[in-house]
XYZ file of C-alpha atoms in Angstrom:
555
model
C 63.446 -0.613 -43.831
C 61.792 0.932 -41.291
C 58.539 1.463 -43.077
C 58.770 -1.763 -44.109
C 58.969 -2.823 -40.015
C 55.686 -0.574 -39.607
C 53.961 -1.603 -42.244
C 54.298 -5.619 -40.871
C 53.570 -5.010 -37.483
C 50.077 -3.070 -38.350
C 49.523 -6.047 -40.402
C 50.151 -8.430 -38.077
C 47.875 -6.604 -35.709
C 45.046 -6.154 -37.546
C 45.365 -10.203 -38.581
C 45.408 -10.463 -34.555
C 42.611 -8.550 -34.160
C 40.708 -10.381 -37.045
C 41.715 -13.969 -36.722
C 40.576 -13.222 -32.617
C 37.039 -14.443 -31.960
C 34.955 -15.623 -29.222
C 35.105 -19.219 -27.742
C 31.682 -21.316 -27.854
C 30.206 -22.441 -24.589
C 31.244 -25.892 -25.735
C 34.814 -25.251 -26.434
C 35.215 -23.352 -22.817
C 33.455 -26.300 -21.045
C 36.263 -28.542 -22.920
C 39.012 -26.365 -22.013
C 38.022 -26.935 -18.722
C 37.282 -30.328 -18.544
C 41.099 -30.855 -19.946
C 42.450 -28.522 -16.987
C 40.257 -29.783 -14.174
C 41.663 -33.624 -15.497
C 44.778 -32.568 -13.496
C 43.268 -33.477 -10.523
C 44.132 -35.961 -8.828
C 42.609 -39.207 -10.204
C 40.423 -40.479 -7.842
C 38.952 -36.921 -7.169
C 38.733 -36.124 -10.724
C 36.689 -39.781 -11.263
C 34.074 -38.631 -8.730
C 33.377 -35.297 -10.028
C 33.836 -35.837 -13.548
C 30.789 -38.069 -13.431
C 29.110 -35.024 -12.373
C 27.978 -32.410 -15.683
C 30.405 -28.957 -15.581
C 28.518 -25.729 -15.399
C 29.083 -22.252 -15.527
C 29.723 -20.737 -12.047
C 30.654 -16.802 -12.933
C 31.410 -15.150 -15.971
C 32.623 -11.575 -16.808
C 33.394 -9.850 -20.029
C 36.795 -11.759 -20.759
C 36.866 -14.860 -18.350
C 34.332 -17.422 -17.796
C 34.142 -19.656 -14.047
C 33.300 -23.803 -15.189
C 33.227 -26.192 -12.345
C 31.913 -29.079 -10.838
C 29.311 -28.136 -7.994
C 31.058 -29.982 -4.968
C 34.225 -28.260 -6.046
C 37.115 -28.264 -8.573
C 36.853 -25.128 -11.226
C 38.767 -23.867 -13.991
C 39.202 -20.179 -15.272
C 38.758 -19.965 -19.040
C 39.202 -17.057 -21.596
C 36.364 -15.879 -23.463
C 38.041 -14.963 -25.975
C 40.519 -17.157 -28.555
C 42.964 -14.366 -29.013
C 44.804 -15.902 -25.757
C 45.174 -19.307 -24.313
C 42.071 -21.439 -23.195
C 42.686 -21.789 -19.385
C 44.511 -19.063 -16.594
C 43.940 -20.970 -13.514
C 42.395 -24.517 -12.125
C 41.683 -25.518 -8.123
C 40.290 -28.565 -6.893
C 38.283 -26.513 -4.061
C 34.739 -25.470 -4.442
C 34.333 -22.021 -6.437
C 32.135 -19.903 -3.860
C 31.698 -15.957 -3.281
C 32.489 -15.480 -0.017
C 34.284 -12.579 -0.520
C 37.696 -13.830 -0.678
C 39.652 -10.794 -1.122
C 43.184 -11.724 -2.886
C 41.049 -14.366 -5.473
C 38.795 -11.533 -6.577
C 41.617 -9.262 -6.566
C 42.573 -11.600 -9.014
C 40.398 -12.067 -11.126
C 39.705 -8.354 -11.558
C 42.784 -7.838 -12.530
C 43.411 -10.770 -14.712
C 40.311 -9.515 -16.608
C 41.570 -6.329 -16.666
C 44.762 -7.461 -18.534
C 43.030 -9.353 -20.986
C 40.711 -6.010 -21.933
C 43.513 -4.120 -22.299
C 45.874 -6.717 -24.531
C 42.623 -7.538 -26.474
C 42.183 -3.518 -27.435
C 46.100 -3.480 -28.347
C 45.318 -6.354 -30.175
C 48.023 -8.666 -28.633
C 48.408 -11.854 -26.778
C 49.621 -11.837 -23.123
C 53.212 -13.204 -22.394
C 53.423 -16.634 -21.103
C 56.043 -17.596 -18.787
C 57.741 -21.103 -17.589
C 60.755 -22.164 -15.684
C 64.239 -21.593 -17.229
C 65.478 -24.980 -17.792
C 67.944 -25.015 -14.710
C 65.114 -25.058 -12.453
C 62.847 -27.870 -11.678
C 60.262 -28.819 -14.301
C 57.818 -28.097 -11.625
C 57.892 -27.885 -7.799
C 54.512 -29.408 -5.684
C 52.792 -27.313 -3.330
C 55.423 -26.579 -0.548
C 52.594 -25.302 2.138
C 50.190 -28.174 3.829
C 48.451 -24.919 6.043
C 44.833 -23.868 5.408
C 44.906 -20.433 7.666
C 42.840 -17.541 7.788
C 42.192 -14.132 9.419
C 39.539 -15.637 12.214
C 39.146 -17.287 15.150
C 41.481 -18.860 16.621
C 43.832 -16.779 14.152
C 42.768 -13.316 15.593
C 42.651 -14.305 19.279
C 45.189 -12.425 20.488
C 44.500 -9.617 18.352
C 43.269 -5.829 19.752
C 39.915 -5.830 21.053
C 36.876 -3.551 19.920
C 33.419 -2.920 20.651
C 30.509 -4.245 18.476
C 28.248 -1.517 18.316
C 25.472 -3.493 17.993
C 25.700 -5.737 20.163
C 28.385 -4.022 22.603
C 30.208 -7.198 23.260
C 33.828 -7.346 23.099
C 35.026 -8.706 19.468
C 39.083 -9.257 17.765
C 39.965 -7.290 14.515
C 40.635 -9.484 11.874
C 44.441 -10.512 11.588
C 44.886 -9.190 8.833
C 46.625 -10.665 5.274
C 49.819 -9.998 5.415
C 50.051 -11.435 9.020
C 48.255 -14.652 7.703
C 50.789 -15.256 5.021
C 53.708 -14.542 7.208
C 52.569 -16.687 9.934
C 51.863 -19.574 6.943
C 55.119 -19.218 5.442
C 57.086 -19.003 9.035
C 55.242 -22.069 9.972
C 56.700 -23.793 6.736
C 60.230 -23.244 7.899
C 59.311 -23.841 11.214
C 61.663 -20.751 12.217
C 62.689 -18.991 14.227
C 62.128 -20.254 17.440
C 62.549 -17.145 19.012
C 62.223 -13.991 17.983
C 64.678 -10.738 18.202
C 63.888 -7.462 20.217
C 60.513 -5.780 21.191
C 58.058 -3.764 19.182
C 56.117 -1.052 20.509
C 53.709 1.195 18.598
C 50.279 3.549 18.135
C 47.480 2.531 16.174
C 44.302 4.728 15.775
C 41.289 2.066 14.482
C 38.789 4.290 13.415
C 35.120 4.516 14.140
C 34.680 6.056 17.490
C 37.298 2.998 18.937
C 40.503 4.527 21.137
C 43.649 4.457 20.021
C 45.938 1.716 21.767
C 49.622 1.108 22.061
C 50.419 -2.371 21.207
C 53.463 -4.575 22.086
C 55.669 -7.738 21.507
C 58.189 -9.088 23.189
C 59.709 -10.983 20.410
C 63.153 -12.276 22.039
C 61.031 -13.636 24.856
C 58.776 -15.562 23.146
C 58.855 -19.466 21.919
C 56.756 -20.162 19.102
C 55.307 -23.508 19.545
C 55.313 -24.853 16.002
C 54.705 -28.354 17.065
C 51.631 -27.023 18.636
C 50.181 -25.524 15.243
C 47.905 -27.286 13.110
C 47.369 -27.270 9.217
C 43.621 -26.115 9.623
C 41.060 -25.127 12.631
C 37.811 -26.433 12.551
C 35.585 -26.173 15.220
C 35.447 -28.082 17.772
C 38.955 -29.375 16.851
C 41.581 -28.015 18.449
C 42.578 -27.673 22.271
C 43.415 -23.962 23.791
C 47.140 -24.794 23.442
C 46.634 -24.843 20.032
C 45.168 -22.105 19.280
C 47.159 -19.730 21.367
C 49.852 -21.272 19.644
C 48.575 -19.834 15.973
C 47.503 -16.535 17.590
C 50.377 -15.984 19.202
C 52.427 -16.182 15.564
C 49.716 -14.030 14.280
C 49.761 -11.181 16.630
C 53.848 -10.886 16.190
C 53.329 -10.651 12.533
C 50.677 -7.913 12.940
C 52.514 -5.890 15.492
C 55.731 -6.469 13.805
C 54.638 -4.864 10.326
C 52.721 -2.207 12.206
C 49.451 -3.768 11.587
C 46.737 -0.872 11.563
C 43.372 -2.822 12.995
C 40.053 -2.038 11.795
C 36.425 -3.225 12.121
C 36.380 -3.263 8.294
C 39.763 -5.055 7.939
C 43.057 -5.243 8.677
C 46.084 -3.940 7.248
C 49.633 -3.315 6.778
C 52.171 -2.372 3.557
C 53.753 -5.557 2.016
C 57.333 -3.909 2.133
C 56.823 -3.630 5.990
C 57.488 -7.278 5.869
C 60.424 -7.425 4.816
C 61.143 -5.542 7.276
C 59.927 -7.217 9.629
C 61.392 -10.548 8.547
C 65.021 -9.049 8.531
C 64.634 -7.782 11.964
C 62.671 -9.360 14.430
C 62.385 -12.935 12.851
C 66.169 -13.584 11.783
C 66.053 -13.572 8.318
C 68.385 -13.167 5.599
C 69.050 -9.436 5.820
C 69.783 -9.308 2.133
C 65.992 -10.455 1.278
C 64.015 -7.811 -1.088
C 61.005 -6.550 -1.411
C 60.523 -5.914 -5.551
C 58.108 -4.203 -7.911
C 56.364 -5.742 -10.382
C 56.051 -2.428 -12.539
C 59.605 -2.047 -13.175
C 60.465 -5.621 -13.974
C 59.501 -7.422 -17.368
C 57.547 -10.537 -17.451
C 60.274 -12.847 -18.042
C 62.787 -11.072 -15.224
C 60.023 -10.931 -12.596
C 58.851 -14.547 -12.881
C 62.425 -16.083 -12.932
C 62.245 -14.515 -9.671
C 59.292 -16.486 -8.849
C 60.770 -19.341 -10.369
C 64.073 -18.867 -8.826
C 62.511 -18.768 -4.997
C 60.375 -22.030 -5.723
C 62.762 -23.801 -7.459
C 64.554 -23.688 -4.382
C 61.620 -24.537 -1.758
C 60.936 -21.270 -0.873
C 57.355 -19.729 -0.579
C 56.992 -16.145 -2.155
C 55.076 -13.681 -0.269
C 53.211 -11.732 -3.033
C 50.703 -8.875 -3.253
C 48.463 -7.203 -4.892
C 46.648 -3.450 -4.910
C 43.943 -1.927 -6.575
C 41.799 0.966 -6.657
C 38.804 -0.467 -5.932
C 39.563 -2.847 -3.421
C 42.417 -2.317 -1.859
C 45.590 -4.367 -1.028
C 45.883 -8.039 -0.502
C 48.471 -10.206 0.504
C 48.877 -14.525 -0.305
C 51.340 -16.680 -1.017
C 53.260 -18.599 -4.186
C 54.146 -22.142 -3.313
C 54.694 -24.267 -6.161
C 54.901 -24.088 -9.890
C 53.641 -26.533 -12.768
C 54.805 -27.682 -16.028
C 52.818 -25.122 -17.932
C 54.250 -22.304 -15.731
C 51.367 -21.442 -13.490
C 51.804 -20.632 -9.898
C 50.428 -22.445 -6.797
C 48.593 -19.933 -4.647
C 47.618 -19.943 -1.423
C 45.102 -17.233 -0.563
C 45.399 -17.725 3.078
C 41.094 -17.847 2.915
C 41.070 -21.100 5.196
C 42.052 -22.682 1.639
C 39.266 -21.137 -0.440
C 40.089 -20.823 -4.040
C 44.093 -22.673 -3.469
C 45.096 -23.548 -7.056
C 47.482 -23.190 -10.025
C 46.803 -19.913 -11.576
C 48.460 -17.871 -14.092
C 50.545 -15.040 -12.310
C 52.758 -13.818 -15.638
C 49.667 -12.596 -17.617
C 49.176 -9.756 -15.045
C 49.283 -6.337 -16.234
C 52.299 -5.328 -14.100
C 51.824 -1.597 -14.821
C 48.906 -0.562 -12.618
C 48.226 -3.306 -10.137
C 50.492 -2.914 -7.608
C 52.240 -6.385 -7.164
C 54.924 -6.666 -5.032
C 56.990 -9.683 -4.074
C 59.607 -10.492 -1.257
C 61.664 -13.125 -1.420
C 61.711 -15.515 1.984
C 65.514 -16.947 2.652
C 66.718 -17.471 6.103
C 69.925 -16.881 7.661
C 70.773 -20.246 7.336
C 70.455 -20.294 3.916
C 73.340 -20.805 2.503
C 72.526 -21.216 -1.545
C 70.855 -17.657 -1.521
C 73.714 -14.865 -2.507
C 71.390 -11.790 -1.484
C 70.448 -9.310 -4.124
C 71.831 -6.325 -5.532
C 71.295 -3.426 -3.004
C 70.338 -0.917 -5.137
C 66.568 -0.315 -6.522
C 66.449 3.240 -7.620
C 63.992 2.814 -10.300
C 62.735 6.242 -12.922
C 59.554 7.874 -13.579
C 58.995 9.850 -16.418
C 60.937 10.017 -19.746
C 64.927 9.694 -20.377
C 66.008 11.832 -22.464
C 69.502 11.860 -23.881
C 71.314 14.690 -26.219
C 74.875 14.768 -27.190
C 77.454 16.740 -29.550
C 80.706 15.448 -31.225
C 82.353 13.980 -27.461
C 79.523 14.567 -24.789
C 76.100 13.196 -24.208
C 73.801 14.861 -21.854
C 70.942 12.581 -19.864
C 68.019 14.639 -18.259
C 64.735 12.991 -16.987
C 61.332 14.439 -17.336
C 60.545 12.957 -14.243
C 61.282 11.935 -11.044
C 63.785 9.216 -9.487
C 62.424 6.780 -6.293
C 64.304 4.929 -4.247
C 61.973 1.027 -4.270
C 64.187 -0.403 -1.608
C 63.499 -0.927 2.139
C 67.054 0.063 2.770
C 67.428 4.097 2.630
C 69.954 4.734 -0.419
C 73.330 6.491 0.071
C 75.703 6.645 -2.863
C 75.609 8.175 -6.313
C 73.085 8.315 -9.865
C 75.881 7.634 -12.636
C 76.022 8.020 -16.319
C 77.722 4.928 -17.874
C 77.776 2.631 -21.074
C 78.482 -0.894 -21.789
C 79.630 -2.257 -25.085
C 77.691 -4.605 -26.748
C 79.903 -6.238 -28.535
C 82.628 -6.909 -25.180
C 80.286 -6.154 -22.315
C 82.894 -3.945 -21.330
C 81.663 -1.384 -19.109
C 82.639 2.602 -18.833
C 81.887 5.554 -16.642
C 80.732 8.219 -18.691
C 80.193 10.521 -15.770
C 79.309 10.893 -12.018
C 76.190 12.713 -10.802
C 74.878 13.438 -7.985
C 74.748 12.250 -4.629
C 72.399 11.473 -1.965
C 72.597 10.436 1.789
C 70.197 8.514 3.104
C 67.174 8.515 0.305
C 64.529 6.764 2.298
C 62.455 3.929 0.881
C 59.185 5.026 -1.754
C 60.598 8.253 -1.345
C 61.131 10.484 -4.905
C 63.724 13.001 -5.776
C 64.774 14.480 -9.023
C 67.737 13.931 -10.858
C 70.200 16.629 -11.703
C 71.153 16.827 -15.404
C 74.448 14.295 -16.279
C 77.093 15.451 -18.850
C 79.505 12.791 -19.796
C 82.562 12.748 -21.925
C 82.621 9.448 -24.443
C 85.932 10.374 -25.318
C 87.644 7.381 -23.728
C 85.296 4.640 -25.757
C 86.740 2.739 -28.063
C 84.347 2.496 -31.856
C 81.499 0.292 -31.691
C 77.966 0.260 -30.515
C 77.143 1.024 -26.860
C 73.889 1.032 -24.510
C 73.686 4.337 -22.558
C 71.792 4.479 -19.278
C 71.619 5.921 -15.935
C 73.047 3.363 -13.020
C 73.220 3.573 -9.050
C 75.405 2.530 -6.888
C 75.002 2.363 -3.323
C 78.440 2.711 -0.866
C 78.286 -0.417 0.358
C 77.987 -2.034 -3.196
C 80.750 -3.234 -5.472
C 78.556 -3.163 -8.706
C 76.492 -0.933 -10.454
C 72.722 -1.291 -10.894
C 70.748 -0.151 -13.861
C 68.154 2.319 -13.123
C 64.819 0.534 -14.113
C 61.882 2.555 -15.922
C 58.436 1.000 -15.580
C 58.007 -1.966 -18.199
C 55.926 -0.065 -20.484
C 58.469 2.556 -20.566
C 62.363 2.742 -22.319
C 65.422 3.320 -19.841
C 68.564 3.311 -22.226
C 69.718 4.342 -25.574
C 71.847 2.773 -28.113
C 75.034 4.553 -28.737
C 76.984 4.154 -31.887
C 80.986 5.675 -31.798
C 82.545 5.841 -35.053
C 86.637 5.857 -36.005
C 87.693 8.749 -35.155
C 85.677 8.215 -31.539
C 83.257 10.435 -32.481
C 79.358 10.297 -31.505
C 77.910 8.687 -35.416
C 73.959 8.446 -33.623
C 72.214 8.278 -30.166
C 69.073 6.598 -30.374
C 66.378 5.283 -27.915
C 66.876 2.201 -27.419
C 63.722 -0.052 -28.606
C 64.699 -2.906 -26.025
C 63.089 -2.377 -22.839
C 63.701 -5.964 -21.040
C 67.497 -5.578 -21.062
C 68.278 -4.501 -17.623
C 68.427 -8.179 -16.799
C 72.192 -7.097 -17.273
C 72.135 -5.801 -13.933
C 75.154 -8.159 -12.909
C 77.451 -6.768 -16.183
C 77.746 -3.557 -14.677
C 80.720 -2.535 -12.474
C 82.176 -0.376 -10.091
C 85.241 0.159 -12.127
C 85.770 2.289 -15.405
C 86.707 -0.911 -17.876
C 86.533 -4.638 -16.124
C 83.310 -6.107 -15.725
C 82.245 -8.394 -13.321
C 79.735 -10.587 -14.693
C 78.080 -13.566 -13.060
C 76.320 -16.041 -15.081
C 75.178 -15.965 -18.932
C 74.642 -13.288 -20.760
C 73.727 -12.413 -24.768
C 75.718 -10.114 -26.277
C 72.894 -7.681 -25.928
C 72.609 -7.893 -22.456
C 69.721 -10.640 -21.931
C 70.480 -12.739 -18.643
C 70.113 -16.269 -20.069
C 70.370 -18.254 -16.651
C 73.928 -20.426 -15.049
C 74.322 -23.142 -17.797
C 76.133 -21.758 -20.921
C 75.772 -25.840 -22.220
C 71.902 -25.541 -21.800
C 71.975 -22.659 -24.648
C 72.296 -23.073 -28.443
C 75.194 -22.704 -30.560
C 76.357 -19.208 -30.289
C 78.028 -16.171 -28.421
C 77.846 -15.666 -25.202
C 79.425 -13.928 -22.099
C 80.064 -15.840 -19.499
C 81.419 -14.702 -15.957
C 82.624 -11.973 -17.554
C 84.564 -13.734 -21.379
C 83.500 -13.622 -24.457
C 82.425 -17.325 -25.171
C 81.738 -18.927 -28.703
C 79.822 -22.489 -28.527
């Protein structure tokens, strides 16, 4: 059988590879066309009667547009799906850090899928959440004047006048999404801190008074043009800009501005009255469809996303998810004074070596959001399990981090869950640890746990965390490309019949099944039998079992 497996994967590979050629400039100029028609009517009429050319191209993707603006992002290449992205703004390359980000790493992804001889996985809202949701931001901000205005001062060397750092991304798209709330009114506490800029400048101390300090959001416009705007107005955005720099540490610099995305969150939780259960995740240890419910989850609900991206080349950049369409791609705002804002395709990101991080943006006063589980300890390196006739033995070739902003105290477990029941069991209880700061990694000590107590059947085995302030137990992720779990199989005579690595990588969407206590679970929402989180509605699903809230259900 499993030859048999092998054999029809490498054939349907090589038929990928085969069947996959490249698109003629006439069908990606029609791909386009049929994308950019999703503009609204009127504008669509006037540019439409204009001819579509080619703006940029690179080895997989290919820029058609009309020349006063409205583009589409095509793949070269048939193996995947015609179009990735559309705006109604004029393509330009002014340097627009998060959209080339982008579209380096969007290319990137396709290159490596097309060498593995695969299609990217698509994406689009569970069917409890809004077909689509309209852009939720009206803003058009950016990083200069009258943004930067109250930002630390330098000296031009060439001209030795007196000039602002740049504000900086991440204070953009916090100041964008704050102003969408329209919250807080005030802030809470003070901030001081040390910044050294760089190139010959001082270092200065920098300070806000956050408690003391009404933000005018009446005062704040959607976009600054100049000429257009009164003083009031202005100080009004710079004001909200400078508390978002100084409150995620913002390190200023003649050649940019920045600050970590997790520093946000942060930020958000204490000094603007957010929720303080809001998260900052990782795209590498979430799979496609887990990370972009997320998305879809936040938007669904009205909520922006603050999202961001790294690379080696360029750096980190910071923007903003507002809205969703039909087909599943994501509104973005690139907080470039509206450059490049358009529906782009977030889930065919490689999530492995980008960097993307998300954090979610709920309120105190929010009351439909729940928080999120408190753990994150996530694995890197390779799981490897052993066992003899009652014991199995987990050891990792690797290293343990703690992804959370919130420093970790509690303890790394060994447990199992039943497939069949979704009962779950503690197998054993490793080690502790007091206070494991955020990014911060720490190997695990080898876990020995007796299976004596589980009843025949098949189990999954993995390594779970549990912080002391949580009820539940949290699956410790692996990064998507690797395998965090193995399947367990206990025969009659509760005996150990095979341990084997589990092939199903996605399942730790199961995160809710897994309790605090040795036998009752405590599920919340739907769940397959294998684990897969399959949303709220158990009537939305196919005929079937199911757990749900904890039962087995048969529909």
């Amino acid at each position: 059988m499993t030859k048999k497996f092998i054999a029809i994967a490498l054939l349907a590979s090589a038929a990928l590879q085969v069947s996959a050629a490249e698109r003629s400039e006439t069908q990606i100029r029609q791909a386009a066309a049929a994308a950019l028609a999703k503009m609204p009517s009127a504008m669509h009429k006037v540019r439409s009667a204009q001819p579509l050319r080619i703006l940029a191209k690179n080895t997989q993707l290919t820029v058609v547009g009309y020349e006063n603006g409205g583009f589409a992002i095509v793949a070269n290449d048939d193996q995947f799906k015609p179009v990735f992205g559309y705006s109604e703004t004029q393509f330009t390359t002014n340097n627009n850090p998060g959209f080339d980000w982008y579209m380096t790493t969007l290319n990137a992804s396709l290159e490596r899928a097309k060498q593995q001889g695969r299609k990217l996985e698509e994406a689009k809202p569970s069917p409890e959440y809004a077909a689509s949701v309209g852009e939720l931001l009206t803003t058009r901000w950016g990083q200069d004047t009258p943004y930067n205005n109250m930002t630390p001062l330098y000296t031009d060397k060439k001209t030795g006048e007196k000039k602002h750092y740049v504000a900086g991304c991440v204070s953009t798209a916090m100041s964008m999404i704050l102003h969408y709330f329209k919250y807080p009114v005030h802030g809470e506490g003070n901030i001081i801190y040390d910044f050294a800029p760089g190139s010959g400048e001082p270092s200065q101390t920098l300070e806000a008074d956050f408690s003391n300090t009404t933000y005018q959001w009446d005062k704040m416009l959607n976009e600054y043009k100049d000429g257009s705007y009164t003083e009031e107005q202005a100080n009004a955005v710079a004001t909200i800009m400078k508390h978002c720099g100084y409150a995620v540490r913002m390190q200023y610099t003649i050649s940019g501005s920045g600050a970590f995305i997790y520093e946000s969150c942060r930020a958000l939780r204490e000094y603007f009255g957010f929720n303080k259960n809001i998260k900052c995740y990782n795209r590498s240890y979430f799979n496609v469809e887990e990370w972009m419910n997320i998305v879809y989850r936040e938007l669904n609900d009205k909520c922006p996303v603050l999202y961001g991206g790294q690379s080696n080349t360029t750096g980190g950049h910071c923007f903003i998810l507002d809205g969703y369409n039909e087909d599943g791609e994501v509104h973005v705002n690139w907080g470039w004074n509206g450059d490049q804002n358009g529906y782009f395709d977030i889930a065919g990101l490689n999530g492995f070596s980008d960097g993307q991080q998300m954090v979610e943006m709920r309120t105190a006063t929010d009351t439909r959001y729940q928080g999120s589980v408190r753990s994150l300890i996530c694995m890197s390196g390779k799981l490897d399990m052993t066992y003899d006739e009652k014991t199995i033995t987990a050891s990792l070739d690797g290293y343990l981090i703690n992804t959370d902003i919130d420093p970790f105290s509690g303890y790394i477990q060994l447990r199992a869950i039943n497939l069949n029941t979704g009962k779950a069991y503690l197998l054993k209880k490793g080690q502790r640890l007091d206070g494991q700061d955020t990014s911060k990694g720490f190997y695990m000590d080898d876990i020995t746990g007796s299976v004596a107590a589980l009843p025949a059947g098949e189990y999954r085995v993995f390594l779970a965390a549990k912080d002391d302030d949580e009820t539940t137990w949290q699956p410790i992720r692996s990064h998507e490309v690797d395998h965090n779990s193995y399947t367990l199989v206990i025969n009659e005579d509760r005996e150990i019949e095979s341990l084997e690595l589990d092939s199903d990588s996605s399942w730790t969407g199961i995160e809710s099944v897994v309790t605090s206590g040795n036998t009752t679970p405590a599920v919340r929402g739907v769940y397959s039998l294998d684990g897969r989180y399959l949303g709220n509605d158990v009537s939305k699903l196919g005929k079937g079992l199911y757990i749900v809230n904890g039962e087995k259900v048969v529909k």
